[in-house]
PDB file of C-alpha atoms in Angstrom:
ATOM      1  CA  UNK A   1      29.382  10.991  19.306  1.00  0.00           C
ATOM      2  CA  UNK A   2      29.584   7.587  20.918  1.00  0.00           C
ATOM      3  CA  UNK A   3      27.114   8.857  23.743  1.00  0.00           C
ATOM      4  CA  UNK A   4      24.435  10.019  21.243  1.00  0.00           C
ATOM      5  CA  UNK A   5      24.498   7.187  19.164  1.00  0.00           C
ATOM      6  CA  UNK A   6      24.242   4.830  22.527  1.00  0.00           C
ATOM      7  CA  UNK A   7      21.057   6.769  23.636  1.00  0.00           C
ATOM      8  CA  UNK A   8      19.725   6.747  20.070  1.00  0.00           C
ATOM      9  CA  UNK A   9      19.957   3.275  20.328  1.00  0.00           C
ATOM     10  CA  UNK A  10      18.290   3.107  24.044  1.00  0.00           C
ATOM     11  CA  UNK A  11      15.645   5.433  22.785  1.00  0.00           C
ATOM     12  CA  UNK A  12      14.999   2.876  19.688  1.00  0.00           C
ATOM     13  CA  UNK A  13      14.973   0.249  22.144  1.00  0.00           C
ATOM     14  CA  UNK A  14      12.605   1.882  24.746  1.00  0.00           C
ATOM     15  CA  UNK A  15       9.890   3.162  21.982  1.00  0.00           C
ATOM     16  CA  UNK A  16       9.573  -0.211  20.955  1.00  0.00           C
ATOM     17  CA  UNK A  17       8.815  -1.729  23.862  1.00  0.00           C
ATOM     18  CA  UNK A  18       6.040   0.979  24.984  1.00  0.00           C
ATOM     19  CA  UNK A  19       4.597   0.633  21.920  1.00  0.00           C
ATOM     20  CA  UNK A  20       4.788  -2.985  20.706  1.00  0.00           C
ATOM     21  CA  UNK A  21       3.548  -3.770  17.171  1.00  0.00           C
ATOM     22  CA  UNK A  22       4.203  -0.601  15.713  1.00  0.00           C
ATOM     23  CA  UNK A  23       6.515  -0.884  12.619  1.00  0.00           C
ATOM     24  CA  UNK A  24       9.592   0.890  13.348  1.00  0.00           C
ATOM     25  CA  UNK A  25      11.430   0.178   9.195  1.00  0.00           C
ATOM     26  CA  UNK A  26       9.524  -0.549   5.989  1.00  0.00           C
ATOM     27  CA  UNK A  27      11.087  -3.227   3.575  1.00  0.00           C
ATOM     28  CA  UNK A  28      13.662  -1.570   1.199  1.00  0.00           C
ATOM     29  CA  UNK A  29      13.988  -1.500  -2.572  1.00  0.00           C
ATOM     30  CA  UNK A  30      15.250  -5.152  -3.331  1.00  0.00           C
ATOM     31  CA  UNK A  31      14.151  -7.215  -0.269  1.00  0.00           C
ATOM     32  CA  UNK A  32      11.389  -9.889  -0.601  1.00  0.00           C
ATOM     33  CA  UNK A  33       7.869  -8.154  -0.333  1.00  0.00           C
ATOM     34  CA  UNK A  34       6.187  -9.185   2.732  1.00  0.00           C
ATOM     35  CA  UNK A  35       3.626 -11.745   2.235  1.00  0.00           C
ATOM     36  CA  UNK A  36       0.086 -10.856   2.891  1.00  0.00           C
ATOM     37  CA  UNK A  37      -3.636 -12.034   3.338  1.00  0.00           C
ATOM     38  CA  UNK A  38      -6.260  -9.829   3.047  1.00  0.00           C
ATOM     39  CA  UNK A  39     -10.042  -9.696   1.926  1.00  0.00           C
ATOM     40  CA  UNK A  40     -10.828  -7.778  -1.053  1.00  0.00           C
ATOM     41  CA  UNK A  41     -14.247  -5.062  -1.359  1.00  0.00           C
ATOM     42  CA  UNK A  42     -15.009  -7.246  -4.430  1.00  0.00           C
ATOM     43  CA  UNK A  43     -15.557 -10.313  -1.962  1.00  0.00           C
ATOM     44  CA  UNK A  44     -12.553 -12.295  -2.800  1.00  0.00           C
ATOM     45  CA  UNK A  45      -9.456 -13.112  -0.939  1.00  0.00           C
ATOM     46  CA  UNK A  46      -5.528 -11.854  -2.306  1.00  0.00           C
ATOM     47  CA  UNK A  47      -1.969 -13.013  -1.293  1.00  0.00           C
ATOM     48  CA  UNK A  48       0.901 -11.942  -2.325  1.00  0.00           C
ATOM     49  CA  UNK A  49       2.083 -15.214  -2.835  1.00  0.00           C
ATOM     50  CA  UNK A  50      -0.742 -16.062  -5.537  1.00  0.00           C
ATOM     51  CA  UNK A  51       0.772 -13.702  -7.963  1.00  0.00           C
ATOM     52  CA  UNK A  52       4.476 -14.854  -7.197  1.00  0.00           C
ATOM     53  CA  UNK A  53       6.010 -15.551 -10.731  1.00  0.00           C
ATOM     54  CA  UNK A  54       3.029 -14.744 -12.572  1.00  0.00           C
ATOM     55  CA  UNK A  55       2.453 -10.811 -12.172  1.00  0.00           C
ATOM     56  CA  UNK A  56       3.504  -7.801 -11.015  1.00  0.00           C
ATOM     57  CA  UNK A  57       1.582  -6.083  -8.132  1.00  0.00           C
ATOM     58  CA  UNK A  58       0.911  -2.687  -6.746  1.00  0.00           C
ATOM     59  CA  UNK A  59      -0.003  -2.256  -2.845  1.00  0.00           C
ATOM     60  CA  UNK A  60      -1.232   1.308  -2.485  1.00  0.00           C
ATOM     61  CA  UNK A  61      -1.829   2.163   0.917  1.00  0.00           C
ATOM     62  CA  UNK A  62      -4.004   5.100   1.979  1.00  0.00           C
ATOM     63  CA  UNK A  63      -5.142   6.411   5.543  1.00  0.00           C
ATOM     64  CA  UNK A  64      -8.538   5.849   5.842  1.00  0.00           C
ATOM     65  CA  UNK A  65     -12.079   5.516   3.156  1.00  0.00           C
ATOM     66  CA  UNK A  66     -14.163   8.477   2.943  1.00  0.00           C
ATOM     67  CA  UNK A  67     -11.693  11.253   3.518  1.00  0.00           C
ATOM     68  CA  UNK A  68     -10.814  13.588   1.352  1.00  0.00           C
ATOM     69  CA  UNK A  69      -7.014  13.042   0.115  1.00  0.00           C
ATOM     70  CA  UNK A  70      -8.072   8.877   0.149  1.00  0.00           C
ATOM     71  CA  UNK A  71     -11.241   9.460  -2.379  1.00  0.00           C
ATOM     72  CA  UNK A  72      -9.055  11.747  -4.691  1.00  0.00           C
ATOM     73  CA  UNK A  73      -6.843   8.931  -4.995  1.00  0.00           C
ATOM     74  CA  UNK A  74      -9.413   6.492  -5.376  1.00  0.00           C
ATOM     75  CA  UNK A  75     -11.254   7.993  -8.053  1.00  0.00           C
ATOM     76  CA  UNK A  76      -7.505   8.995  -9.785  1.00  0.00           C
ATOM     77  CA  UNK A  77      -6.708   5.194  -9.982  1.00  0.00           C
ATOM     78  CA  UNK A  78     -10.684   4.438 -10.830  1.00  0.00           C
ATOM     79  CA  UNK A  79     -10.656   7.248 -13.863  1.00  0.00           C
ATOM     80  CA  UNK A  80      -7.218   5.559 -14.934  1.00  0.00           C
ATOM     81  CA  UNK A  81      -8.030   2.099 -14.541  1.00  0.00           C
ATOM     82  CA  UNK A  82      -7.867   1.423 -18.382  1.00  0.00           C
ATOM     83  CA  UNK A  83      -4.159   2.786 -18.568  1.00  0.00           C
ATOM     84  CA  UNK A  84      -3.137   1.138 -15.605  1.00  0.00           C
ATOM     85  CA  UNK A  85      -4.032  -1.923 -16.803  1.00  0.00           C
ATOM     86  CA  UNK A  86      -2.230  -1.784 -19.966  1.00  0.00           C
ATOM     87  CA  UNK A  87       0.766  -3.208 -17.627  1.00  0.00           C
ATOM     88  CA  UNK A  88       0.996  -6.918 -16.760  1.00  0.00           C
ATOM     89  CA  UNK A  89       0.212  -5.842 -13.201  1.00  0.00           C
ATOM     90  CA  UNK A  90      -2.685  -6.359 -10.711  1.00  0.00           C
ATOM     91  CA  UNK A  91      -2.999  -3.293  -8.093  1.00  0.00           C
ATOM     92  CA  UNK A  92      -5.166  -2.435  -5.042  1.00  0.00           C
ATOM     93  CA  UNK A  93      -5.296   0.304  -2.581  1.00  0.00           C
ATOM     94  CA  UNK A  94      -5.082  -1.000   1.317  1.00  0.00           C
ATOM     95  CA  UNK A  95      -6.228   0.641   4.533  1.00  0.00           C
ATOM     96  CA  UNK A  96      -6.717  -0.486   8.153  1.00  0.00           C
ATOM     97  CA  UNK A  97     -10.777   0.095   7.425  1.00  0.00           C
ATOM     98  CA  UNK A  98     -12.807  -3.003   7.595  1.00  0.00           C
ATOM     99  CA  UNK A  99     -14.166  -4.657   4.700  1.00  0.00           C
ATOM    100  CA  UNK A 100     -17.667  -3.096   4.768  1.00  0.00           C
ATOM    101  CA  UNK A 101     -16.082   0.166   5.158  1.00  0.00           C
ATOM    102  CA  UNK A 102     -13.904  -0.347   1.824  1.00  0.00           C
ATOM    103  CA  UNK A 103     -16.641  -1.595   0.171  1.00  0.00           C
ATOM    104  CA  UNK A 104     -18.687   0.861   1.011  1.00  0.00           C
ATOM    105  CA  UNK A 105     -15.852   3.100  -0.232  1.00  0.00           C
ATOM    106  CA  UNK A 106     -15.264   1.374  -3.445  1.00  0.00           C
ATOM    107  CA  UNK A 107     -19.306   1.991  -4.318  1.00  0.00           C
ATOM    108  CA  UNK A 108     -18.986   5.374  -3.838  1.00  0.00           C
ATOM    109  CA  UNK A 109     -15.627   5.743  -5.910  1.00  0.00           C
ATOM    110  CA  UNK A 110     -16.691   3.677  -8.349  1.00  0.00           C
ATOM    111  CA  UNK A 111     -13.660   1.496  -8.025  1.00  0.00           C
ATOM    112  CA  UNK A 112     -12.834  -0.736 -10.741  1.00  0.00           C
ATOM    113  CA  UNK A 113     -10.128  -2.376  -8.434  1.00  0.00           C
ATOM    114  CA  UNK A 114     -10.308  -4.123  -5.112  1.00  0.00           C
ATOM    115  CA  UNK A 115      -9.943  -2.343  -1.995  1.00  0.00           C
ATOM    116  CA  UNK A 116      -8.209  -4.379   0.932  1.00  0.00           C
ATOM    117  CA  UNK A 117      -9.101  -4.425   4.518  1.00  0.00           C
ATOM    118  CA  UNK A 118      -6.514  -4.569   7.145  1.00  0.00           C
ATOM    119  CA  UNK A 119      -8.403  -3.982  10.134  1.00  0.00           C
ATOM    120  CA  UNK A 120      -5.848  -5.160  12.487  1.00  0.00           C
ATOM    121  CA  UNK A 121      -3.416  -4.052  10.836  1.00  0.00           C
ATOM    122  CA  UNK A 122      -0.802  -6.774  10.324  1.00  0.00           C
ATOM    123  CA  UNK A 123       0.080  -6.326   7.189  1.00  0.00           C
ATOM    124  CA  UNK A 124       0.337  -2.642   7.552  1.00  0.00           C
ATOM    125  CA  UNK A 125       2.545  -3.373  10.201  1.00  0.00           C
ATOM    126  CA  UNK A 126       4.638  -5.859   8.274  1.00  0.00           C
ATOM    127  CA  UNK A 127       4.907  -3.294   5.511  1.00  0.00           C
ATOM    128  CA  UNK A 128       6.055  -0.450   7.736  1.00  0.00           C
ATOM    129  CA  UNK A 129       3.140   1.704   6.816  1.00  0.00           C
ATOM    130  CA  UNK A 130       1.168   1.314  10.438  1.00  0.00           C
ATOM    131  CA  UNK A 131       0.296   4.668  12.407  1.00  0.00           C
ATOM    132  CA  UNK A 132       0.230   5.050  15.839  1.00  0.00           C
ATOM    133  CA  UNK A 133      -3.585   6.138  15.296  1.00  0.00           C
ATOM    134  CA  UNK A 134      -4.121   2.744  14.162  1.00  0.00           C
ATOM    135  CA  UNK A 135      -4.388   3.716  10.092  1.00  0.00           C
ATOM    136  CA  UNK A 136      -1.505   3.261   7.059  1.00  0.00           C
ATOM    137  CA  UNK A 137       0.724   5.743   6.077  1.00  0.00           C
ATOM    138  CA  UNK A 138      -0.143   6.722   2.192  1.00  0.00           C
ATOM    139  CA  UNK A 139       2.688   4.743   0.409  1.00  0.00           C
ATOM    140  CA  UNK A 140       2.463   2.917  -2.875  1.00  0.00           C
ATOM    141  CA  UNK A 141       4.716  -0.240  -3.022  1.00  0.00           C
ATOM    142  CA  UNK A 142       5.657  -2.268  -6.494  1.00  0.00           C
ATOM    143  CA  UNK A 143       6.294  -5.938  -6.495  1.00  0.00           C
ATOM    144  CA  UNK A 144       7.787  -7.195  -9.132  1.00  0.00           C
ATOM    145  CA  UNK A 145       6.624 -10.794 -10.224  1.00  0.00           C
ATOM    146  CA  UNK A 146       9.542 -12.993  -8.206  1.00  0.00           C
ATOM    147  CA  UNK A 147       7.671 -10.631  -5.065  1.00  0.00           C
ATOM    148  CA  UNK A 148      10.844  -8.067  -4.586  1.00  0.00           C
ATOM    149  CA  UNK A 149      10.138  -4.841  -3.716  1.00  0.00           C
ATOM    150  CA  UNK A 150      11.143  -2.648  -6.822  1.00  0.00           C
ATOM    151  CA  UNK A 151       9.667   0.894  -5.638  1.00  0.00           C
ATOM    152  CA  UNK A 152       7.865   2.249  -2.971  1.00  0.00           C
ATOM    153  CA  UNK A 153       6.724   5.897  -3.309  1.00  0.00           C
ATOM    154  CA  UNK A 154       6.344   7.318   0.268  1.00  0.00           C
ATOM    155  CA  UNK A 155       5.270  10.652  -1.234  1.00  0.00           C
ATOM    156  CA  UNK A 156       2.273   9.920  -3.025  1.00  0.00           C
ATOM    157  CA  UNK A 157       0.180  12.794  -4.904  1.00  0.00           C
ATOM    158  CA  UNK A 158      -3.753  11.904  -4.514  1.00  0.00           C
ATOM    159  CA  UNK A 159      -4.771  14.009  -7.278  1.00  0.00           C
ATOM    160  CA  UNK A 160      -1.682  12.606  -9.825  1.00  0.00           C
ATOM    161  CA  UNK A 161      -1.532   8.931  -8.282  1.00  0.00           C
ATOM    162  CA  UNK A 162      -2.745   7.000 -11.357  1.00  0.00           C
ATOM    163  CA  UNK A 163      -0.461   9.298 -13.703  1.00  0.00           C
ATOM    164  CA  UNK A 164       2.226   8.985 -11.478  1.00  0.00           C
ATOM    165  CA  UNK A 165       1.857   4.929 -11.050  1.00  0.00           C
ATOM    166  CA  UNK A 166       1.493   4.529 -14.471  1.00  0.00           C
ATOM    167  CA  UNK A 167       4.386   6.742 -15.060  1.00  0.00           C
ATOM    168  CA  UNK A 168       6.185   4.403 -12.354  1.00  0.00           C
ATOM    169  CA  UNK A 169       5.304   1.026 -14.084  1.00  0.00           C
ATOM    170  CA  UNK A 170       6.727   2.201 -17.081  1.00  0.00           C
ATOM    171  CA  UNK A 171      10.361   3.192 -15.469  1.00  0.00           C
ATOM    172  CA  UNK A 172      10.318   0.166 -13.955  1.00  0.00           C
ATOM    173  CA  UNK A 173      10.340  -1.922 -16.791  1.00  0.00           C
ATOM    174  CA  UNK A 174       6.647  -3.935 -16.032  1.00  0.00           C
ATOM    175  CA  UNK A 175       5.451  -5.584 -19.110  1.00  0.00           C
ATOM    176  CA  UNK A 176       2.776  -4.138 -21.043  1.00  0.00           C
ATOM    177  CA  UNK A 177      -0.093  -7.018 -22.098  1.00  0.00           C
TER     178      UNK A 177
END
């Protein structure tokens, strides 16, 4: 047992060095949501730390624009914007795609919710969610308003994502406006 979990350890130790960058652990439930920066298809700019004590927030990451589980989703939280926004809670989607990509994306989806671009993919990487092909893992994280992770959904349902999220804000106690 000792010798498996020593070359566990080396083999932990070795992928990480042949493949630098790569996010090996995601934040867990109850640690401090990484911060982030990232450019929005609506033209504007989000942080995480701009909605610190003021709203909840929903990062949901998906693969890459115009495929076909990523527009599902997109037009699921689109459809469902309305309910969604019954919570006090702003949410995006997030990919690796750059910004015209997205944006592109959002037009076509008819997204009635920004879109961020990741294209080097450092918050992706910060949140765990970075692939080695260089595009997010679909997970949805919730923030609650102090910015601690309260959920993050690693098995996401394109077709049932805005039922399921708003299903999600509710168990988690986010306030309704």
């Amino acid at each position: 047992m000792k010798r498996l979990t020593f070359f566990s350890g080396l083999a932990a130790i070795c992928f990480s060095l042949v493949l630098p960058g790569y996010a090996l652990a995601q934040p867990a439930v109850g640690d401090a949501a990484p911060n982030f920066t990232l450019q929005g298809s609506d033209g504007n700019t989000y942080s995480l730390a701009d909605f610190k004590g003021k709203q909840a927030v929903v990062v949901a990451w998906f693969p890459r624009a115009f495929t076909s589980g990523c527009t599902v989703e997109c037009k699921s939280l689109a459809e469902n914007g309305d309910k969604i926004r019954q919570y006090d809670v702003s949410y995006f989607m997030a990919s690796t795609d750059p910004l015209e990509k997205n944006q592109a994306f959002a037009k076509e989806t008819e997204a009635d919710f920004p879109l961020l671009s990741d294209p080097d993919g450092t918050a992706a990487k910060a949140y765990g969610v970075y692939a080695m092909g260089g595009y997010a893992k679909r997970h949805t994280f919730y923030i609650s308003k102090d910015g601690t992770v309260l959920k993050i959904d690693t098995a996401v349902n394109p077709k049932s994502s805005a039922e399921d999220m708003i299903a999600n804000l509710g168990q988690l106690g986010v306030a309704r406006r």
